[in-house]
One Martini backbone bead per residue (centre of mass of N, CA, C, O) as a GRO file, in nm:
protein
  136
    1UNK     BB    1  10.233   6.363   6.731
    2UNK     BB    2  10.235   6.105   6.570
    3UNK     BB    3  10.444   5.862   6.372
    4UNK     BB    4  10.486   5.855   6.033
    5UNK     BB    5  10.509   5.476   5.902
    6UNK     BB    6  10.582   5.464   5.519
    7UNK     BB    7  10.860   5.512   5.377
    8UNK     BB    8  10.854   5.828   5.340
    9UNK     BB    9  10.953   6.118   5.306
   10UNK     BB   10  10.672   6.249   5.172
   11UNK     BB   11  10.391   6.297   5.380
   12UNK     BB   12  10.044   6.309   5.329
   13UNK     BB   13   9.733   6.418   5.550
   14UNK     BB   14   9.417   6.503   5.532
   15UNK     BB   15   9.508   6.853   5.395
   16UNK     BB   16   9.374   7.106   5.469
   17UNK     BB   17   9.279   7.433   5.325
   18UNK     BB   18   9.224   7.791   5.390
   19UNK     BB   19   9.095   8.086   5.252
   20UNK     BB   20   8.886   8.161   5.440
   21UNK     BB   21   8.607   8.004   5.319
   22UNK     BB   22   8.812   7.887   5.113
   23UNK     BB   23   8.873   7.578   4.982
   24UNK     BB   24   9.224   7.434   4.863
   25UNK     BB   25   9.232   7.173   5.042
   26UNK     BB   26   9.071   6.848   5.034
   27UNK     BB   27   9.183   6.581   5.169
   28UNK     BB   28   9.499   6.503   5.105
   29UNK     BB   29   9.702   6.221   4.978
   30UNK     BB   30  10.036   6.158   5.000
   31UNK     BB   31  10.370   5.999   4.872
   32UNK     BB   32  10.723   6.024   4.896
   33UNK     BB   33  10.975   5.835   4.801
   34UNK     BB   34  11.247   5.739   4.774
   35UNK     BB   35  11.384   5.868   4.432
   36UNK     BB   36  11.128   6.025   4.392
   37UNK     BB   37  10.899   6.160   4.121
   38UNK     BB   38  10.711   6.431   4.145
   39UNK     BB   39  10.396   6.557   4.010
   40UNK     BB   40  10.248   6.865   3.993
   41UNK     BB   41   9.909   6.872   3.847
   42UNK     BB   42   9.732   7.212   3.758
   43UNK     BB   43   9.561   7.426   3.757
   44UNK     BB   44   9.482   7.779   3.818
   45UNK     BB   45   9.396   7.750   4.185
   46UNK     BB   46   9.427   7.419   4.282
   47UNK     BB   47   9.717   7.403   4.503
   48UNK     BB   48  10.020   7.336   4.403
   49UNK     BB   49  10.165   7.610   4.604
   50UNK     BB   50  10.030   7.536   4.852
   51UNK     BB   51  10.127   7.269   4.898
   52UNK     BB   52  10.446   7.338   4.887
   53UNK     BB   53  10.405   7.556   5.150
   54UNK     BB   54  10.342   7.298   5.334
   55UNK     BB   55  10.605   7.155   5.343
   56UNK     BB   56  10.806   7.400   5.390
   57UNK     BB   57  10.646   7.580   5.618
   58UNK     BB   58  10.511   7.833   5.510
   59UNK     BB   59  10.208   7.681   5.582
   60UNK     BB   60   9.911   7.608   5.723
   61UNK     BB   61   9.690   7.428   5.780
   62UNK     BB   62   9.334   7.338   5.923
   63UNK     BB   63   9.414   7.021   5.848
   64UNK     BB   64   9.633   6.806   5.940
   65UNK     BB   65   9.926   6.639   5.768
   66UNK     BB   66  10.286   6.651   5.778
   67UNK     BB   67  10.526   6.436   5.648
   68UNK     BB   68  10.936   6.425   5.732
   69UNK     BB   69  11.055   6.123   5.805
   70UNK     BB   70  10.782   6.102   6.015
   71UNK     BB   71  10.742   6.384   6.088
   72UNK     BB   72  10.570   6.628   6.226
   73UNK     BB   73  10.557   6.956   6.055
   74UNK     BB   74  10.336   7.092   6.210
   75UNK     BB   75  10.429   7.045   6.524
   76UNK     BB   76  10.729   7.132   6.511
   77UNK     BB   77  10.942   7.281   6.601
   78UNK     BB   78  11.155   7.485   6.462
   79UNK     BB   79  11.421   7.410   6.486
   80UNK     BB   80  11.330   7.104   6.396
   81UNK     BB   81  11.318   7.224   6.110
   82UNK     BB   82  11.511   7.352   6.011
   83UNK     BB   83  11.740   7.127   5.979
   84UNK     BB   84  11.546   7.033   5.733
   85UNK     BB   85  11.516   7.258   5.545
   86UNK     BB   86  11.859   7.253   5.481
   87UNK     BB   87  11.752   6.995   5.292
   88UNK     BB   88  11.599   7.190   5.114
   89UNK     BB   89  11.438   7.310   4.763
   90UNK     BB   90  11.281   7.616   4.640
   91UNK     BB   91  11.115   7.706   4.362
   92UNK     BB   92  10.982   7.992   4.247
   93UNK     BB   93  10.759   8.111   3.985
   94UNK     BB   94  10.849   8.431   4.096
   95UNK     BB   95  11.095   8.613   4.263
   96UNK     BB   96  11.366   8.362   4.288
   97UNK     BB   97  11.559   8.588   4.283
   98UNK     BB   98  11.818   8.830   4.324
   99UNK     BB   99  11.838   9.151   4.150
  100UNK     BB  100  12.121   9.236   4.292
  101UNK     BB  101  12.223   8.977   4.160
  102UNK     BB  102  12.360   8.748   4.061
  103UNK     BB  103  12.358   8.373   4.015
  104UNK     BB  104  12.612   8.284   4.134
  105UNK     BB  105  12.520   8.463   4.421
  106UNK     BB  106  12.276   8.289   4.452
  107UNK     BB  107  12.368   8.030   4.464
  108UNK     BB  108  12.591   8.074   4.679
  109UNK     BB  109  12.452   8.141   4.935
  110UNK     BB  110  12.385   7.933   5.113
  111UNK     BB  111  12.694   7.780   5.153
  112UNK     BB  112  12.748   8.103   5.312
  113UNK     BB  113  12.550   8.113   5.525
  114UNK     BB  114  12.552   7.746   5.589
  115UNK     BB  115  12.883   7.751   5.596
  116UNK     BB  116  13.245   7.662   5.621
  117UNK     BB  117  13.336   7.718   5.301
  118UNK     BB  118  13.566   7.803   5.104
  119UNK     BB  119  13.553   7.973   4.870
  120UNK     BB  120  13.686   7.800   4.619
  121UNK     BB  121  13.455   7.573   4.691
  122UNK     BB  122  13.221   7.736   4.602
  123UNK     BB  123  13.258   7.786   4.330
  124UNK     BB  124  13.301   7.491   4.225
  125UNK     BB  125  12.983   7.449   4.296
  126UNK     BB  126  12.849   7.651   4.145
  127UNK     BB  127  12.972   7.580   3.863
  128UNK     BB  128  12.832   7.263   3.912
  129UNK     BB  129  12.517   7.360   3.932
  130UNK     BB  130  12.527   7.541   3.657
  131UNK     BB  131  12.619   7.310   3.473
  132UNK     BB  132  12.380   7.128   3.516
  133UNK     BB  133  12.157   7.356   3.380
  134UNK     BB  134  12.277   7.534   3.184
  135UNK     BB  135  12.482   7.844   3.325
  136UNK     BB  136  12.778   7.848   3.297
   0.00000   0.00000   0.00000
């Protein structure tokens, strides 16, 4: 599929998704700019979970286009989707801990799978995005 060049992070388009018969995403459409904070606001059941698990490729459309940097993300390898979504962050509802590690051990966790930066900058750098939410 070509590329979606509307100068947006992250584009939708024409967005349908089904599970079985129920519709619960009905043609969305938006953009998200760079520098831009996006709320997705909505009742329980609307789809604000589904269309984020759209984005990060947890879930595929019934139809429709997700461009990611001009890219459709629905369409691209496994292999380069991988390379974005290490630059993606997703927080889940309930259960987006591993709870048999600490906090700190979850937070770094991507840095020692994705990186091979040395312990104590993993550490320095865990400790200063604990502090950045207040968990430090």
């Amino acid at each position: 599929m070509a590329e979606e060049n509307t100068g947006a992070m992250i584009s939708v388009r024409d967005l349908v998704t089904h599970y079985d018969e129920r519709r619960i995403l009905n043609h969305v459409n938006m953009d998200i700019l760079p520098g831009e904070t996006m709320v997705i606001l909505g009742g329980s059941g609307t789809g604000k979970s589904t269309l984020l698990r759209h984005i990060v490729r947890l879930e595929f459309p019934t139809s429709g286009h997700v461009y990611i940097k001009g890219e459709d993300a629905c369409h691209m390898p496994e292999e380069r989707f991988d390379q974005i979504r290490r630059k993606m962050g997703m927080l889940f509802q309930s259960a987006a801990l591993f709870n048999s590690m600490t906090i700190e051990e979850n937070v770094s966790l991507p840095l020692r799978e994705l990186t091979q930066l040395e312990d104590s900058t993993i550490r320095i750098m865990t400790r200063i995005k604990l502090d950045l939410v207040g968990l430090s």
